[in-house]
Amino acid sequence: MTQAILELRGVARDFVEAGKKVTALQKTDFSIKRGEFVAVVGPSGSGKSTFLTIAGGLQKPSRGEVVVHGKDITELSVKELSKVRLSEVGFILQASNLVPYLTIEKQLLLIDRVVRRESRASVIEGLFKDLGLTKLRKKYPSDLSGGERQRAAIAKVLYGASSLILADEPTASLDTTKAFEVVELLARETRERKKATIMVTHDERLLEYCDAVYEMSDGVLKKRRGHKRKA
Amino acid sequence: MFLALNEILKEKSRFLLITIVIVLVSYLVFFLTALAYGLASSYTRAVEAWQAEGIVLSDTANKNIARSLLYQSDYEAIVGDNAALLGVGAATVDADESDDVSLFGIETDSFLMPELTSGRAIAAENEVVVSSELMAAGVEEGGTLKFSGTETTYAVVGIVENATFQTAPVVYMQLDTWRTAVSEVSGMSGMRDDTTVSAVVIRGEKRDAYNTEPLAYLSINDFIFALPGYQAQVLTFSVMIGFLIGIAAFVLAIFIYILTMQKKSIFGVLKAEGVPSSYIARSVMVQVVLLSVFGLLVGGALAVLTGALLSTKVPFAINPLFYGGIAGLFLLCAAIGGIASVRSVTKIDPVEAIE
């Protein structure tokens, strides 16, 4: 299995701002395979978000192709893109993207409702056990700490069975210990479950868990040389 | 369904408040509508019981039955099975409490004889059948009643359910009894002519003879609208209730709209995750309909309950058509509020929700 889960081929994104053309993302080639955990770092406004939203099928590139699982999604309609996101892409956001009025367990059940499939109680149980959420399954997001919320968000993404995980500053609201815990968990699950994870972050200390680090600066994405994952 | 119900379960107190608002608004509207309708129909309930098409008054009466007098020479050509003589008057009943009443003098074998809920029909002079409202003033079947300022006692032999004319309960009697009673109440002894009636009530088609001098024919509808105060009152209340309903429906729509818009950011995140807009829209609409239907049912039930408790004190009458219309309008407005918010929810740019 060497096929990339996500491939960006010559992708670029322009915006028109105050009548002037601004290129938020320069021509970029990028690919990520199963089991890979990569980070994208860079100052705010450098194009990280643009990169992530294009990778996640939230917006279309101005040029180039986005290929998910060998399927070109560049020209898909809004509705079809939404389907791709639902089945292939999982998001973990800075402020957790949990629905405030669903218990942790029901966050996962919601996915089954939306895609109209039977719930798999044993899978949920296993996930909760792995992520240390078993005792929290009946709690609401507001009852949880920031770290617990992000763990729940990870559980949701893993249950959704999406192969590509996009994490946008997942540790921004966490203290150092919690941040390390969450990223370590994300790295572990990525490898064990053969997912592909792209994490956008500010925090250099977290990079030791990543297989590769990309630096974004003024819309240009560059792979950092000499990066080594902590064993 | 899943999102809608779980949200209600989680935010119980918030949704309780929202439901209370819908309940109170619909309670208010339902109750006031029934009051206005009750008042309007208390003008005419005894008239509606005739199931007649028209009424003949004297042409000098200017459509006012209180000023209309007809004699045998006027009406002998038109009386028959479909044309019944009627005498109308007003008096005050002296019972435990005094109460203004309308007097109806009728031929007891004509179609003006009301259907009794208890007792027997009028068989002799000075026997009366009274509307059930009078029982609150202490008048009883088998008892007697007197009119203020007169000495004659009348035997109450039967009761009619809710017979009112110009808001006053009706006392039915024979035409002869009516003539004596009306003249006694106005301090006179007997009428100049003992064939006097106020009007002839007509069933069936209008005939030319009904409208030849000195007779003037009115359709029952025109007659009702010419009753003193009726038109002004119905118009005033219609406008008031109309505005109330319109504004309440509008407020409800805005309320639902704002309620849903507050959740825009959550819906934005769901959209980013690939949850289809149609799923979100359905869940919004399910919630809107659920809350509105529940609120309307409780509000309606409260109105009916209050009406039942107050029915002896106030004119309260439910018109199922009005209630159905109001409920339909409220549901529609709630749905419009819901749809408007769904539209803006489906337009959310998921990119913004993520950032």
XYZ file of C-alpha atoms in Angstrom:
586
model
C 0.000 0.000 0.000
C 2.033 2.892 -1.226
C -0.845 4.867 -2.625
C -1.081 8.281 -1.040
C -4.208 9.062 0.930
C -3.962 12.699 -0.035
C -2.081 14.232 -2.900
C -1.912 17.880 -3.888
C -0.554 18.387 -7.385
C 0.504 21.919 -8.215
C -2.187 23.337 -5.993
C -2.384 27.125 -5.567
C -4.986 29.468 -4.219
C -5.566 33.121 -5.109
C -7.801 35.621 -3.413
C -8.962 38.961 -4.560
C -8.563 41.454 -1.763
C -9.442 45.115 -2.230
C -9.245 44.647 -6.005
C -5.761 43.108 -5.856
C -4.898 39.498 -6.489
C -3.251 37.899 -3.485
C -1.787 34.421 -3.646
C -2.411 32.770 -0.292
C -0.915 29.480 -1.348
C 1.833 29.208 -3.942
C 2.097 26.225 -6.245
C 2.353 23.291 -3.855
C 3.013 19.590 -4.229
C 2.305 17.481 -1.233
C 1.402 13.927 -0.408
C 0.803 11.851 2.665
C 0.510 8.085 3.105
C -1.194 5.769 5.551
C 0.322 5.793 9.002
C 2.030 9.141 8.469
C 1.785 11.980 10.949
C 3.034 15.298 9.634
C 3.049 18.814 11.019
C 2.712 22.115 9.249
C 4.225 25.048 11.097
C 4.442 28.694 10.275
C 3.376 32.141 11.427
C -0.269 33.115 11.276
C -1.359 34.402 7.920
C 1.297 32.317 6.174
C -1.282 30.167 4.363
C -1.530 27.223 6.778
C -5.297 27.460 7.003
C -5.685 27.777 3.275
C -3.552 24.689 2.832
C -5.577 22.770 5.416
C -8.986 23.761 4.060
C -7.992 22.824 0.527
C -6.585 19.514 1.746
C -9.854 18.894 3.584
C -12.065 19.682 0.605
C -13.532 22.742 2.264
C -12.509 25.012 -0.546
C -11.293 24.539 -4.065
C -7.842 25.464 -5.271
C -7.468 28.103 -7.968
C -5.077 25.818 -9.833
C -3.898 22.257 -9.507
C -5.515 19.022 -8.417
C -6.538 17.548 -5.092
C -6.529 13.757 -5.079
C -7.998 11.777 -2.205
C -7.503 8.008 -2.332
C -6.562 8.267 -5.980
C -9.753 10.127 -6.786
C -9.542 13.658 -8.134
C -11.926 15.782 -6.031
C -10.961 19.128 -7.544
C -14.023 19.495 -9.719
C -16.615 17.959 -7.417
C -19.776 19.875 -6.561
C -20.344 21.327 -3.107
C -22.604 18.423 -2.253
C -20.167 15.772 -3.450
C -17.303 17.469 -1.612
C -19.399 17.345 1.526
C -19.783 13.590 1.005
C -16.041 13.167 0.624
C -15.482 15.083 3.869
C -18.050 12.985 5.648
C -16.496 9.681 4.641
C -12.807 10.482 4.211
C -11.838 13.504 6.283
C -11.931 14.020 10.032
C -11.363 17.404 11.587
C -9.963 18.205 15.005
C -10.215 21.900 15.715
C -8.725 24.316 18.164
C -11.889 24.849 20.134
C -13.205 21.345 20.012
C -15.737 20.663 17.324
C -18.065 18.703 19.570
C -21.794 19.399 19.576
C -22.429 20.971 23.004
C -25.715 19.201 23.622
C -24.620 15.667 22.838
C -22.918 13.370 25.314
C -19.518 12.080 24.273
C -21.069 8.778 23.281
C -23.785 10.473 21.236
C -21.204 12.544 19.368
C -20.158 9.255 17.858
C -23.699 7.978 17.360
C -24.529 11.140 15.425
C -22.128 10.050 12.698
C -24.058 6.775 12.330
C -27.295 8.726 12.047
C -25.926 11.006 9.384
C -24.469 8.218 7.229
C -27.407 5.900 8.017
C -25.574 2.906 9.319
C -25.890 0.670 12.345
C -23.974 1.783 15.398
C -21.113 -0.461 16.413
C -21.153 -0.601 20.176
C -18.022 -2.740 20.420
C -16.022 -0.316 18.284
C -17.135 2.592 20.438
C -16.256 0.692 23.569
C -12.802 -0.141 22.244
C -12.167 3.462 21.212
C -13.242 4.832 24.561
C -11.036 2.332 26.319
C -8.021 3.247 24.171
C -8.550 6.959 24.698
C -9.420 6.743 28.390
C -12.935 8.029 27.864
C -14.981 5.127 29.178
C -15.954 6.939 32.364
C -16.789 10.105 30.477
C -19.083 8.602 27.844
C -22.272 9.973 29.412
C -20.794 13.446 30.000
C -21.379 16.558 27.946
C -18.449 18.490 26.432
C -18.981 21.294 28.935
C -18.326 18.848 31.796
C -14.927 17.916 30.360
C -11.508 19.513 30.623
C -9.814 20.840 27.480
C -7.648 17.743 27.155
C -10.601 15.410 27.608
C -12.523 17.328 24.979
C -9.730 16.933 22.448
C -9.537 13.238 23.272
C -13.245 13.009 22.608
C -12.732 14.860 19.321
C -10.095 12.291 18.399
C -12.480 9.477 19.288
C -15.100 11.032 17.054
C -12.685 11.296 14.138
C -11.462 7.727 14.579
C -15.006 6.372 14.815
C -15.955 8.180 11.642
C -13.475 5.872 9.888
C -12.028 8.687 7.860
C -8.563 7.944 6.570
C -7.360 11.543 6.582
C -7.249 13.513 9.839
C -6.753 17.269 9.776
C -5.925 18.836 13.106
C -5.938 22.625 13.247
C -4.062 23.824 16.336
C -5.487 20.947 18.385
C -3.453 21.911 21.458
C -3.935 25.683 21.416
C -6.211 25.700 24.440
C -4.262 23.127 26.455
C -1.457 23.356 28.995
C 1.878 21.730 28.168
C 1.259 18.364 29.812
C -2.150 17.998 28.239
C -0.851 19.176 24.876
C 1.829 16.495 24.869
C -0.686 13.861 25.922
C -3.076 14.738 23.132
C -0.439 14.852 20.409
C 1.140 11.627 21.587
C -2.263 9.997 21.439
C -2.911 11.381 17.990
C 0.463 10.111 16.768
C -0.123 6.672 18.259
C -3.604 6.272 16.844
C -2.453 7.502 13.443
C 0.123 4.751 13.278
C -1.904 1.973 14.847
C -5.004 2.605 12.815
C -3.151 3.449 9.600
C -4.572 6.918 9.250
C -2.871 9.932 7.705
C -2.751 12.999 9.922
C -1.807 16.565 9.140
C -1.455 18.804 12.172
C -1.148 22.553 11.941
C 0.552 23.948 15.014
C 2.537 26.799 16.484
C 4.171 24.671 19.082
C 7.658 23.507 18.091
C 7.914 21.172 21.082
C 5.207 18.940 19.701
C 7.056 18.248 16.482
C 9.085 15.402 17.938
C 6.069 13.122 17.478
C 5.819 13.843 13.757
C 7.225 11.866 10.863
C 7.796 15.011 8.858
C 7.547 18.732 9.375
C 6.578 21.250 6.735
C 7.189 24.940 7.088
C 4.790 27.407 5.600
C 5.969 30.898 4.891
C 4.242 33.469 2.669
C 2.272 30.757 0.951
C 5.245 28.549 0.229
C 5.318 25.060 1.743
C 8.754 23.525 2.355
C 9.729 20.282 3.977
C 12.101 20.802 6.903
C 15.336 18.947 6.332
C 16.901 16.728 8.943
C 13.760 16.287 11.041
C 13.730 13.070 12.988
C 10.884 11.533 14.849
C 11.428 10.704 18.483
C 11.574 6.940 18.717
C -34.641 13.938 14.981
C -31.488 12.869 16.861
C -30.019 16.361 17.145
C -33.387 18.026 17.776
C -34.409 15.691 20.583
C -31.029 15.493 22.254
C -30.761 19.250 22.329
C -34.146 19.507 24.007
C -33.095 16.851 26.528
C -29.853 18.620 27.348
C -31.208 22.152 27.491
C -34.366 21.293 29.392
C -34.798 24.588 31.194
C -34.098 26.635 28.102
C -36.588 24.690 26.041
C -39.084 24.801 28.866
C -38.901 28.600 28.738
C -39.225 28.605 24.967
C -42.235 26.307 25.172
C -43.771 28.477 27.877
C -43.502 31.486 25.592
C -45.261 29.625 22.775
C -47.869 28.291 25.210
C -48.580 31.747 26.637
C -48.789 33.434 23.259
C -51.176 30.818 21.911
C -53.131 30.782 25.177
C -53.602 34.540 24.952
C -54.669 34.440 21.340
C -56.945 31.412 21.722
C -58.591 32.792 24.831
C -59.219 36.291 23.499
C -60.494 34.926 20.209
C -62.997 32.734 22.016
C -64.062 35.679 24.178
C -64.625 37.964 21.225
C -66.418 35.239 19.342
C -68.468 34.439 22.430
C -69.444 38.060 22.859
C -70.397 38.399 19.214
C -72.435 35.230 19.291
C -74.143 36.197 22.545
C -75.738 38.977 20.505
C -77.212 36.512 18.134
C -77.366 33.003 19.543
C -81.136 33.033 19.945
C -81.443 34.438 16.434
C -79.234 31.746 14.985
C -81.399 29.106 16.659
C -84.264 30.170 14.386
C -82.392 28.848 11.360
C -84.218 31.481 9.388
C -83.255 33.357 6.240
C -84.944 36.670 6.847
C -87.062 38.842 9.068
C -89.859 41.311 8.314
C -90.040 44.521 10.341
C -92.181 47.598 9.884
C -90.660 49.888 7.306
C -90.630 52.798 9.736
C -88.483 50.941 12.251
C -85.190 51.659 10.464
C -84.084 48.033 10.874
C -84.434 48.287 14.648
C -86.621 45.511 16.000
C -87.219 47.389 19.281
C -89.066 50.076 17.353
C -90.920 47.775 15.009
C -94.631 47.170 15.478
C -96.771 45.104 13.115
C -100.530 44.457 13.309
C -102.706 41.713 11.932
C -103.632 43.834 8.931
C -99.953 44.152 8.087
C -98.930 40.546 8.428
C -102.065 38.467 7.758
C -101.153 38.079 4.094
C -97.743 36.575 4.812
C -98.026 34.395 7.936
C -97.780 30.658 7.403
C -95.546 27.684 8.069
C -92.469 29.581 6.942
C -93.366 32.907 8.561
C -93.649 33.039 12.333
C -94.771 35.928 14.519
C -92.319 37.298 17.036
C -92.575 39.848 19.819
C -89.380 41.263 21.247
C -88.905 43.231 24.443
C -86.513 43.883 27.266
C -86.974 43.524 31.011
C -85.030 42.944 34.202
C -85.530 39.698 36.058
C -85.824 39.966 39.827
C -84.323 36.820 41.266
C -81.454 36.236 43.703
C -79.616 38.576 41.442
C -81.233 40.845 38.927
C -80.365 40.274 35.329
C -81.346 42.009 32.125
C -83.235 39.724 29.813
C -84.656 39.769 26.306
C -88.314 38.777 26.019
C -89.380 36.689 23.035
C -93.112 36.351 22.497
C -93.795 33.459 20.146
C -96.470 31.124 18.911
C -95.425 27.968 20.705
C -96.251 25.763 17.736
C -94.068 27.779 15.334
C -90.463 27.136 14.410
C -89.413 29.897 16.805
C -90.083 27.571 19.729
C -86.590 26.651 20.930
C -85.353 23.170 21.679
C -85.526 22.535 25.398
C -82.681 20.962 27.338
C -85.053 20.196 30.214
C -88.603 20.778 31.323
C -91.603 21.061 29.067
C -92.926 23.441 26.467
C -95.050 26.500 27.250
C -98.689 25.438 27.491
C -100.477 28.318 29.156
C -100.454 32.014 29.816
C -97.686 33.281 32.136
C -95.597 30.213 31.580
C -92.044 30.861 30.391
C -89.058 28.971 29.108
C -85.750 30.596 29.994
C -82.178 30.478 28.841
C -79.786 28.446 30.994
C -77.709 31.590 31.770
C -80.502 32.755 34.063
C -79.924 29.844 36.389
C -76.813 31.693 37.604
C -79.121 34.481 38.764
C -81.171 31.996 40.796
C -83.929 31.172 38.339
C -84.894 27.494 38.421
C -86.974 25.136 36.382
C -90.217 24.607 38.277
C -89.778 27.940 40.064
C -91.144 31.366 39.259
C -89.763 34.679 38.136
C -90.825 38.299 38.257
C -89.816 41.331 36.260
C -88.750 44.438 38.173
C -91.492 46.988 38.568
C -94.302 44.517 37.927
C -96.439 42.245 40.045
C -97.086 39.326 37.680
C -95.353 36.035 38.470
C -94.343 33.699 35.677
C -93.886 29.948 36.032
C -90.574 28.666 34.663
C -91.477 25.386 32.914
C -88.432 24.745 30.760
C -84.789 25.582 30.117
C -83.046 26.333 26.829
C -79.277 26.035 26.493
C -77.514 29.354 25.903
C -80.227 31.378 24.236
C -79.123 34.996 24.215
C -80.157 38.035 22.229
C -78.137 41.248 22.357
C -76.062 39.563 25.102
C -79.113 39.165 27.396
C -80.580 35.721 28.187
C -83.928 35.155 26.513
C -87.220 34.518 28.283
C -89.664 32.827 25.893
C -93.447 33.210 26.355
C -96.692 33.198 24.441
C -97.457 36.287 22.378
C -100.349 37.305 24.659
C -98.186 36.988 27.740
C -95.524 39.009 25.936
C -97.960 41.838 25.183
C -98.982 42.126 28.839
C -95.446 41.782 30.122
C -93.976 44.376 27.761
C -96.648 46.935 28.532
C -96.428 46.300 32.282
C -92.670 46.694 32.231
C -93.116 50.089 30.570
C -95.792 51.066 33.081
C -98.864 50.635 30.906
C -101.783 48.286 31.086
C -102.086 46.321 27.895
C -101.370 47.201 24.290
C -103.531 49.304 22.035
C -103.992 46.396 19.689
C -103.921 42.782 20.822
C -102.610 41.537 17.487
C -99.375 43.498 17.874
C -96.045 41.742 17.160
C -92.532 43.100 16.577
C -91.586 41.119 13.546
C -92.262 38.128 11.339
C -89.388 35.666 11.030
C -89.068 34.099 7.591
C -87.710 30.738 6.579
C -87.116 29.928 2.946
C -87.027 32.239 0.003
C -87.750 35.928 0.029
C -91.103 36.890 -1.486
C -92.195 40.277 -2.808
C -95.005 40.361 -0.305
C -92.447 40.533 2.527
C -91.207 43.819 1.284
C -94.376 45.754 0.431
C -95.419 48.713 2.525
C -95.617 48.821 5.514
C -93.305 45.827 5.677
C -89.533 45.845 5.288
C -87.635 42.604 4.668
C -84.125 42.063 5.986
C -81.890 39.061 5.600
C -80.904 37.620 8.984
C -77.340 38.697 8.339
C -78.357 42.306 7.698
C -80.640 42.161 10.696
C -77.793 40.996 12.959
C -75.440 43.665 11.690
C -78.114 46.303 12.287
C -78.472 45.289 15.938
C -77.397 48.303 18.015
C -73.700 48.080 18.784
C -73.157 44.752 17.040
C -71.306 45.979 14.011
C -69.104 48.410 15.915
C -68.259 45.737 18.431
C -67.550 42.995 15.925
C -65.436 45.347 13.861
C -63.454 46.581 16.864
C -62.821 43.090 18.128
C -61.989 41.726 14.701
C -59.365 44.406 14.206
C -57.964 43.919 17.704
C -57.835 40.148 17.459
C -56.578 40.346 13.899
C -53.663 42.532 14.950
C -53.011 40.350 17.955
C -52.868 37.218 15.827
C -50.750 38.885 13.166
C -48.229 40.289 15.619
C -48.116 37.101 17.687
C -47.468 35.046 14.557
C -44.722 37.451 13.492
C -43.113 37.410 16.928
C -43.211 33.627 16.895
C -41.479 33.532 13.510
C -38.739 35.909 14.699
C -38.388 33.983 17.929
C -37.837 30.696 16.115
C -35.470 32.397 13.699
C -33.280 33.787 16.479
C -33.410 30.529 18.377
C -31.962 28.687 15.411
C -29.487 31.377 14.412
C -27.824 31.071 17.801
C -26.765 27.604 16.781
C -25.261 28.712 13.494
C -21.667 28.082 14.557
C -22.393 24.495 15.599
C -24.130 23.865 12.310
C -21.159 25.415 10.521
C -18.786 22.920 12.140
C -21.134 20.050 11.303
C -21.186 21.216 7.694
C -17.426 21.337 7.615
C -17.367 17.772 8.844
C -19.501 16.845 5.876
C -22.907 16.566 7.513
C -25.305 17.370 4.646
C -27.292 20.604 4.866
C -30.465 18.601 4.389
C -29.779 16.684 7.600
C -29.281 19.923 9.535
C -32.365 21.485 7.947
C -34.493 18.487 8.838
C -33.365 18.557 12.399
C -34.150 22.284 12.696
C -37.607 21.815 11.219
C -38.394 18.817 13.399
C -37.559 20.873 16.442
C -39.598 23.873 15.300
C -42.648 21.780 14.520
C -42.315 19.769 17.721
C -42.124 22.866 19.921
C -44.886 24.719 18.085
C -47.334 21.837 17.999
C -46.749 21.111 21.657
C -47.035 24.793 22.606
C -50.203 25.253 20.573
C -51.822 22.151 22.057
C -51.079 23.199 25.616
C -52.088 26.819 24.922
C -55.327 25.658 23.319
C -56.052 23.272 26.181
C -55.469 26.051 28.715
C -57.821 28.354 26.824
C -60.533 25.690 26.697
C -60.056 24.957 30.394
C -60.227 28.622 31.368
C -63.287 29.013 29.190
C -64.982 26.102 30.914
C -64.196 27.558 34.339
C -65.425 31.034 33.430
C -68.295 30.072 31.159
C -70.952 31.307 33.587
C -69.248 34.697 33.979
C -68.083 35.551 30.505
C -69.274 34.791 27.018
C -66.769 32.214 25.864
C -67.371 30.303 22.669
C -64.940 28.275 20.619
C -65.188 28.344 16.894
C -63.210 25.314 15.691
C -62.649 27.039 12.367
C -60.978 30.042 14.055
C -58.908 27.802 16.292
C -57.829 25.688 13.361
C -56.975 28.804 11.369
C -54.942 30.357 14.173
C -53.090 27.120 14.876
C -52.374 26.742 11.169
C -51.122 30.316 10.866
C -48.876 29.977 13.916
C -47.425 26.734 12.635
C -46.857 28.324 9.256
C -45.079 31.327 10.780
C -42.951 29.122 13.009
C -42.058 27.084 9.936
C -41.198 30.268 8.012
C -38.937 31.352 10.879
C -37.393 27.902 10.812
C -36.959 27.883 7.041
C -35.434 31.371 7.068
C -32.831 30.266 9.573
C -32.252 26.989 7.747
C -31.556 28.996 4.621
C -28.847 31.001 6.312
C -27.528 27.868 7.976
C -27.183 26.121 4.636
C -25.369 29.174 3.286
C -22.702 29.029 5.994
C -19.288 28.781 4.490
C -17.717 25.805 6.254
C -14.307 27.438 5.862
C -15.440 30.256 8.155
C -16.785 27.793 10.673
C -13.414 26.108 10.859
C -11.354 29.263 11.249
